[in-house]
Amino acid sequence: LFRSSERTARREHARLMEDVNFKRGSVAPTPKGQSFVEAVNKWRQAIGPNLSPATVRQRESHFRAHILPKFKYHSLQAIGVHELQQFATDLRQSVWGTTIGILCTVFGVLDYAERCKMRVSGVKPSDLELGARTERTVVPFFTREQVSLILAEAREPFKTLFTLAWNTGMRAGELLAITLDDLDFTNKTIRVNKAADDNTRIVRQPKTKCSKAVLPMPSALEAVLRSYIRQWAPNAKGILFATRDGLRSR
């Protein structure tokens, strides 16, 4: 005889009960301590503090705008394949670009709930069909001529900030965390090993080792940086772009 795993059996049981309740026109009550919002609160307390502020803000935006309005008081066991598939399909019609991110937030909570021995349906991302987008996303970018116009109009410290971004491709958080010590004028390199949160400006280590790099410093960029440093107002942490007007008065 075929013997299924406990997870498979629970998933099938949840599906059958969902079908019975649907036909009866009733919904089974959520067991105490087993609602989705309670799992979210556990995640917030235990997992959230270990993530970067930007990631937490993104997750909270997902909860507030999409996830909790749909699943707040649902039983974890009642959030099965059909519920999540319909949720994904609805998201795809309105916010396609963030559908995957929102679903990752949902599965992150469900995964942690399962590890906490809360009863979940056992749905996995591979159980969902997301389809494919027929239109190719157009990635916007500045042309060399547009960059030249922007740099010509920009005032310091933005002129140097934009020049650094154009020459290195650094992310906003990485640019805002650059310090004087990260500039090696002898070897003509720029060290990237940290990032500043764009809201709190708290400097943190990068998420992965791949986020660390030593970038080349072209001669044109070197000249701009040297000129900027001559008028730059030093600060305790040595951050190059600490404020909007962090330059010595002329």
CSV table of C-alpha atoms in Angstrom, one decimal:
chain,number,residue,atom,x,y,z
A,1,LEU,CA,0.0,0.0,0.0
A,2,PHE,CA,1.1,3.6,-0.7
A,3,ARG,CA,1.9,5.5,2.5
A,4,SER,CA,2.1,9.2,2.2
A,5,SER,CA,4.3,11.5,4.3
A,6,GLU,CA,2.7,13.4,7.2
A,7,ARG,CA,3.1,16.7,5.3
A,8,THR,CA,1.3,15.3,2.3
A,9,ALA,CA,-1.4,13.8,4.4
A,10,ARG,CA,-2.0,17.1,6.2
A,11,ARG,CA,-2.1,19.0,2.9
A,12,GLU,CA,-4.6,16.6,1.5
A,13,HIS,CA,-6.7,16.8,4.7
A,14,ALA,CA,-6.7,20.6,4.6
A,15,ARG,CA,-7.8,20.5,0.9
A,16,LEU,CA,-10.6,18.1,1.7
A,17,MET,CA,-11.8,20.1,4.7
A,18,GLU,CA,-11.6,23.3,2.6
A,19,ASP,CA,-13.8,21.7,-0.1
A,20,VAL,CA,-16.3,20.5,2.6
A,21,ASN,CA,-16.5,23.9,4.2
A,22,PHE,CA,-16.9,25.5,0.8
A,23,LYS,CA,-19.8,23.3,-0.1
A,24,ARG,CA,-21.4,23.9,3.3
A,25,GLY,CA,-21.0,27.6,2.9
A,26,SER,CA,-19.0,27.8,6.2
A,27,VAL,CA,-15.4,28.4,7.2
A,28,ALA,CA,-13.8,26.5,10.0
A,29,PRO,CA,-12.8,28.7,13.0
A,30,THR,CA,-9.1,29.6,13.3
A,31,PRO,CA,-7.4,27.7,16.2
A,32,LYS,CA,-6.0,30.0,18.9
A,33,GLY,CA,-2.4,31.0,18.1
A,34,GLN,CA,-2.7,29.7,14.5
A,35,SER,CA,-3.7,32.7,12.5
A,36,PHE,CA,-1.6,34.3,9.8
A,37,VAL,CA,-1.3,37.6,11.6
A,38,GLU,CA,0.1,35.8,14.7
A,39,ALA,CA,2.7,34.2,12.5
A,40,VAL,CA,3.6,37.6,11.1
A,41,ASN,CA,4.0,39.0,14.6
A,42,LYS,CA,6.4,36.1,15.5
A,43,TRP,CA,8.3,36.8,12.3
A,44,ARG,CA,8.5,40.5,13.1
A,45,GLN,CA,9.9,39.9,16.6
A,46,ALA,CA,12.4,37.2,15.7
A,47,ILE,CA,13.4,37.7,12.1
A,48,GLY,CA,12.8,41.3,11.3
A,49,PRO,CA,15.6,42.7,13.6
A,50,ASN,CA,18.2,40.7,11.7
A,51,LEU,CA,17.4,42.2,8.4
A,52,SER,CA,18.4,45.6,7.0
A,53,PRO,CA,16.0,48.5,7.6
A,54,ALA,CA,15.3,48.8,3.9
A,55,THR,CA,14.4,45.1,3.7
A,56,VAL,CA,12.1,45.4,6.7
A,57,ARG,CA,10.4,48.5,5.2
A,58,GLN,CA,9.8,46.5,2.0
A,59,ARG,CA,8.3,43.6,3.9
A,60,GLU,CA,6.1,45.8,6.0
A,61,SER,CA,4.9,47.5,2.8
A,62,HIS,CA,3.9,44.1,1.5
A,63,PHE,CA,2.1,43.2,4.7
A,64,ARG,CA,0.2,46.5,4.8
A,65,ALA,CA,-0.8,46.9,1.2
A,66,HIS,CA,-1.4,43.4,0.0
A,67,ILE,CA,-0.9,40.4,2.4
A,68,LEU,CA,-2.7,41.3,5.7
A,69,PRO,CA,-5.8,42.7,3.9
A,70,LYS,CA,-6.1,39.2,2.3
A,71,PHE,CA,-4.9,36.7,5.0
A,72,LYS,CA,-4.8,38.6,8.3
A,73,TYR,CA,-7.2,36.4,10.3
A,74,HIS,CA,-7.0,33.3,8.1
A,75,SER,CA,-5.9,30.0,9.7
A,76,LEU,CA,-2.4,29.0,8.6
A,77,GLN,CA,-3.7,25.6,7.6
A,78,ALA,CA,-6.5,27.3,5.5
A,79,ILE,CA,-4.0,29.1,3.3
A,80,GLY,CA,-3.6,26.4,0.7
A,81,VAL,CA,-2.6,26.1,-2.9
A,82,HIS,CA,-5.9,27.6,-4.2
A,83,GLU,CA,-5.8,30.6,-1.9
A,84,LEU,CA,-2.2,31.4,-2.7
A,85,GLN,CA,-2.7,30.8,-6.4
A,86,GLN,CA,-5.7,33.1,-6.6
A,87,PHE,CA,-3.7,35.7,-4.6
A,88,ALA,CA,-0.8,35.5,-7.0
A,89,THR,CA,-3.1,35.7,-10.0
A,90,ASP,CA,-4.8,38.8,-8.6
A,91,LEU,CA,-1.4,40.4,-7.9
A,92,ARG,CA,-0.3,39.6,-11.4
A,93,GLN,CA,-3.2,41.7,-12.8
A,94,SER,CA,-2.3,44.8,-10.7
A,95,VAL,CA,1.3,44.8,-9.5
A,96,TRP,CA,3.2,42.3,-11.7
A,97,GLY,CA,6.6,43.8,-11.0
A,98,THR,CA,6.4,43.1,-7.3
A,99,THR,CA,4.4,39.8,-7.4
A,100,ILE,CA,7.4,37.6,-6.8
A,101,GLY,CA,8.6,39.8,-3.9
A,102,ILE,CA,5.2,39.8,-2.2
A,103,LEU,CA,5.0,36.0,-2.5
A,104,CYS,CA,8.5,35.6,-1.1
A,105,THR,CA,7.3,37.6,1.9
A,106,VAL,CA,4.3,35.3,2.4
A,107,PHE,CA,6.4,32.2,2.1
A,108,GLY,CA,9.0,33.6,4.4
A,109,VAL,CA,6.3,33.9,7.1
A,110,LEU,CA,4.9,30.5,6.4
A,111,ASP,CA,8.3,28.9,6.5
A,112,TYR,CA,9.1,30.5,9.9
A,113,ALA,CA,5.7,29.5,11.2
A,114,GLU,CA,6.4,25.9,10.2
A,115,ARG,CA,9.8,25.9,11.9
A,116,CYS,CA,8.0,27.2,15.0
A,117,LYS,CA,5.7,24.1,14.9
A,118,MET,CA,2.7,26.1,13.9
A,119,ARG,CA,0.3,24.1,11.7
A,120,VAL,CA,0.6,25.3,8.1
A,121,SER,CA,-0.8,23.8,4.9
A,122,GLY,CA,2.7,23.0,3.5
A,123,VAL,CA,2.3,24.9,0.2
A,124,LYS,CA,5.6,25.6,-1.6
A,125,PRO,CA,6.4,28.2,-4.2
A,126,SER,CA,6.7,25.4,-6.8
A,127,ASP,CA,3.1,24.6,-6.2
A,128,LEU,CA,2.1,27.9,-7.9
A,129,GLU,CA,1.8,28.7,-11.5
A,130,LEU,CA,2.9,32.3,-12.2
A,131,GLY,CA,2.9,32.2,-16.0
A,132,ALA,CA,5.1,34.5,-18.0
A,133,ARG,CA,4.9,38.1,-18.9
A,134,THR,CA,4.6,38.7,-22.6
A,135,GLU,CA,5.9,42.2,-22.6
A,136,ARG,CA,9.6,42.8,-22.0
A,137,THR,CA,10.4,45.3,-19.3
A,138,VAL,CA,12.1,48.3,-20.6
A,139,VAL,CA,15.0,49.3,-18.3
A,140,PRO,CA,15.4,53.1,-18.2
A,141,PHE,CA,18.9,54.5,-18.4
A,142,PHE,CA,20.7,57.8,-19.0
A,143,THR,CA,22.6,58.4,-22.2
A,144,ARG,CA,26.1,59.9,-22.1
A,145,GLU,CA,24.6,63.2,-23.4
A,146,GLN,CA,22.0,63.2,-20.7
A,147,VAL,CA,24.6,62.6,-18.0
A,148,SER,CA,26.8,65.4,-19.3
A,149,LEU,CA,23.8,67.8,-19.1
A,150,ILE,CA,23.0,66.6,-15.5
A,151,LEU,CA,26.6,67.1,-14.3
A,152,ALA,CA,26.8,70.5,-16.0
A,153,GLU,CA,23.8,71.7,-14.0
A,154,ALA,CA,24.4,69.9,-10.7
A,155,ARG,CA,26.0,71.7,-7.7
A,156,GLU,CA,28.2,70.1,-5.1
A,157,PRO,CA,28.1,67.7,-3.4
A,158,PHE,CA,25.7,66.3,-6.0
A,159,LYS,CA,28.1,66.9,-9.0
A,160,THR,CA,30.7,64.6,-7.4
A,161,LEU,CA,28.1,62.2,-6.2
A,162,PHE,CA,26.6,61.8,-9.6
A,163,THR,CA,30.1,61.6,-11.3
A,164,LEU,CA,31.0,58.8,-8.9
A,165,ALA,CA,27.8,56.9,-9.6
A,166,TRP,CA,28.2,57.3,-13.4
A,167,ASN,CA,31.8,56.1,-13.4
A,168,THR,CA,31.4,53.1,-11.0
A,169,GLY,CA,27.8,52.0,-11.1
A,170,MET,CA,27.6,52.0,-7.3
A,171,ARG,CA,24.2,51.7,-5.7
A,172,ALA,CA,22.7,54.7,-3.8
A,173,GLY,CA,23.4,53.1,-0.3
A,174,GLU,CA,27.0,52.3,-1.3
A,175,LEU,CA,27.6,55.9,-2.5
A,176,LEU,CA,26.2,57.4,0.7
A,177,ALA,CA,28.5,55.1,2.8
A,178,ILE,CA,31.8,56.0,1.0
A,179,THR,CA,34.4,57.4,3.3
A,180,LEU,CA,37.7,59.2,2.6
A,181,ASP,CA,39.5,56.0,3.7
A,182,ASP,CA,37.8,54.1,0.9
A,183,LEU,CA,39.6,56.2,-1.7
A,184,ASP,CA,43.1,54.9,-2.6
A,185,PHE,CA,44.7,57.5,-4.8
A,186,THR,CA,48.0,55.6,-4.9
A,187,ASN,CA,46.6,52.5,-6.5
A,188,LYS,CA,43.7,54.3,-8.2
A,189,THR,CA,40.9,52.2,-6.6
A,190,ILE,CA,37.7,52.7,-4.6
A,191,ARG,CA,36.8,50.2,-1.9
A,192,VAL,CA,33.1,49.2,-1.6
A,193,ASN,CA,32.4,47.3,1.6
A,194,LYS,CA,29.3,48.9,3.2
A,195,ALA,CA,26.0,50.6,2.5
A,196,ALA,CA,24.0,53.3,4.2
A,197,ASP,CA,20.2,52.9,4.7
A,198,ASP,CA,18.5,55.5,2.5
A,199,ASN,CA,16.1,56.4,5.2
A,200,THR,CA,18.0,56.2,8.5
A,201,ARG,CA,21.5,56.7,7.0
A,202,ILE,CA,22.7,53.9,9.4
A,203,VAL,CA,25.8,52.3,7.8
A,204,ARG,CA,25.7,48.5,7.7
A,205,GLN,CA,27.8,45.7,6.3
A,206,PRO,CA,26.6,44.3,2.9
A,207,LYS,CA,24.2,41.4,2.8
A,208,THR,CA,26.7,39.1,1.0
A,209,LYS,CA,30.4,38.8,0.2
A,210,CYS,CA,29.5,39.5,-3.4
A,211,SER,CA,28.5,43.0,-2.4
A,212,LYS,CA,32.1,43.9,-1.6
A,213,ALA,CA,34.4,45.1,-4.3
A,214,VAL,CA,37.4,47.1,-5.2
A,215,LEU,CA,36.6,49.3,-8.2
A,216,PRO,CA,39.0,51.2,-10.5
A,217,MET,CA,39.3,54.9,-10.2
A,218,PRO,CA,39.6,56.4,-13.8
A,219,SER,CA,41.8,59.5,-14.1
A,220,ALA,CA,38.8,61.8,-14.8
A,221,LEU,CA,37.1,60.6,-11.7
A,222,GLU,CA,40.3,61.0,-9.7
A,223,ALA,CA,40.5,64.6,-10.6
A,224,VAL,CA,36.8,65.2,-9.6
A,225,LEU,CA,37.3,63.5,-6.3
A,226,ARG,CA,40.5,65.4,-5.5
A,227,SER,CA,38.8,68.7,-6.2
A,228,TYR,CA,35.8,67.7,-4.1
A,229,ILE,CA,38.0,66.7,-1.1
A,230,ARG,CA,39.7,70.2,-1.1
A,231,GLN,CA,36.4,71.8,-0.3
A,232,TRP,CA,34.9,68.9,1.7
A,233,ALA,CA,34.1,69.5,5.4
A,234,PRO,CA,35.5,66.5,7.3
A,235,ASN,CA,33.2,64.7,9.8
A,236,ALA,CA,33.8,62.2,12.6
A,237,LYS,CA,33.1,59.2,10.4
A,238,GLY,CA,34.9,60.5,7.3
A,239,ILE,CA,31.8,60.1,5.1
A,240,LEU,CA,32.2,62.0,1.9
A,241,PHE,CA,28.5,62.7,1.3
A,242,ALA,CA,27.3,63.2,4.9
A,243,THR,CA,24.8,66.1,4.2
A,244,ARG,CA,23.4,68.0,1.3
A,245,ASP,CA,25.8,70.9,1.9
A,246,GLY,CA,28.7,69.2,3.7
A,247,LEU,CA,31.3,71.5,2.2
A,248,ARG,CA,33.6,74.2,3.6
A,249,SER,CA,32.1,77.7,3.3
A,250,ARG,CA,33.7,79.7,0.6
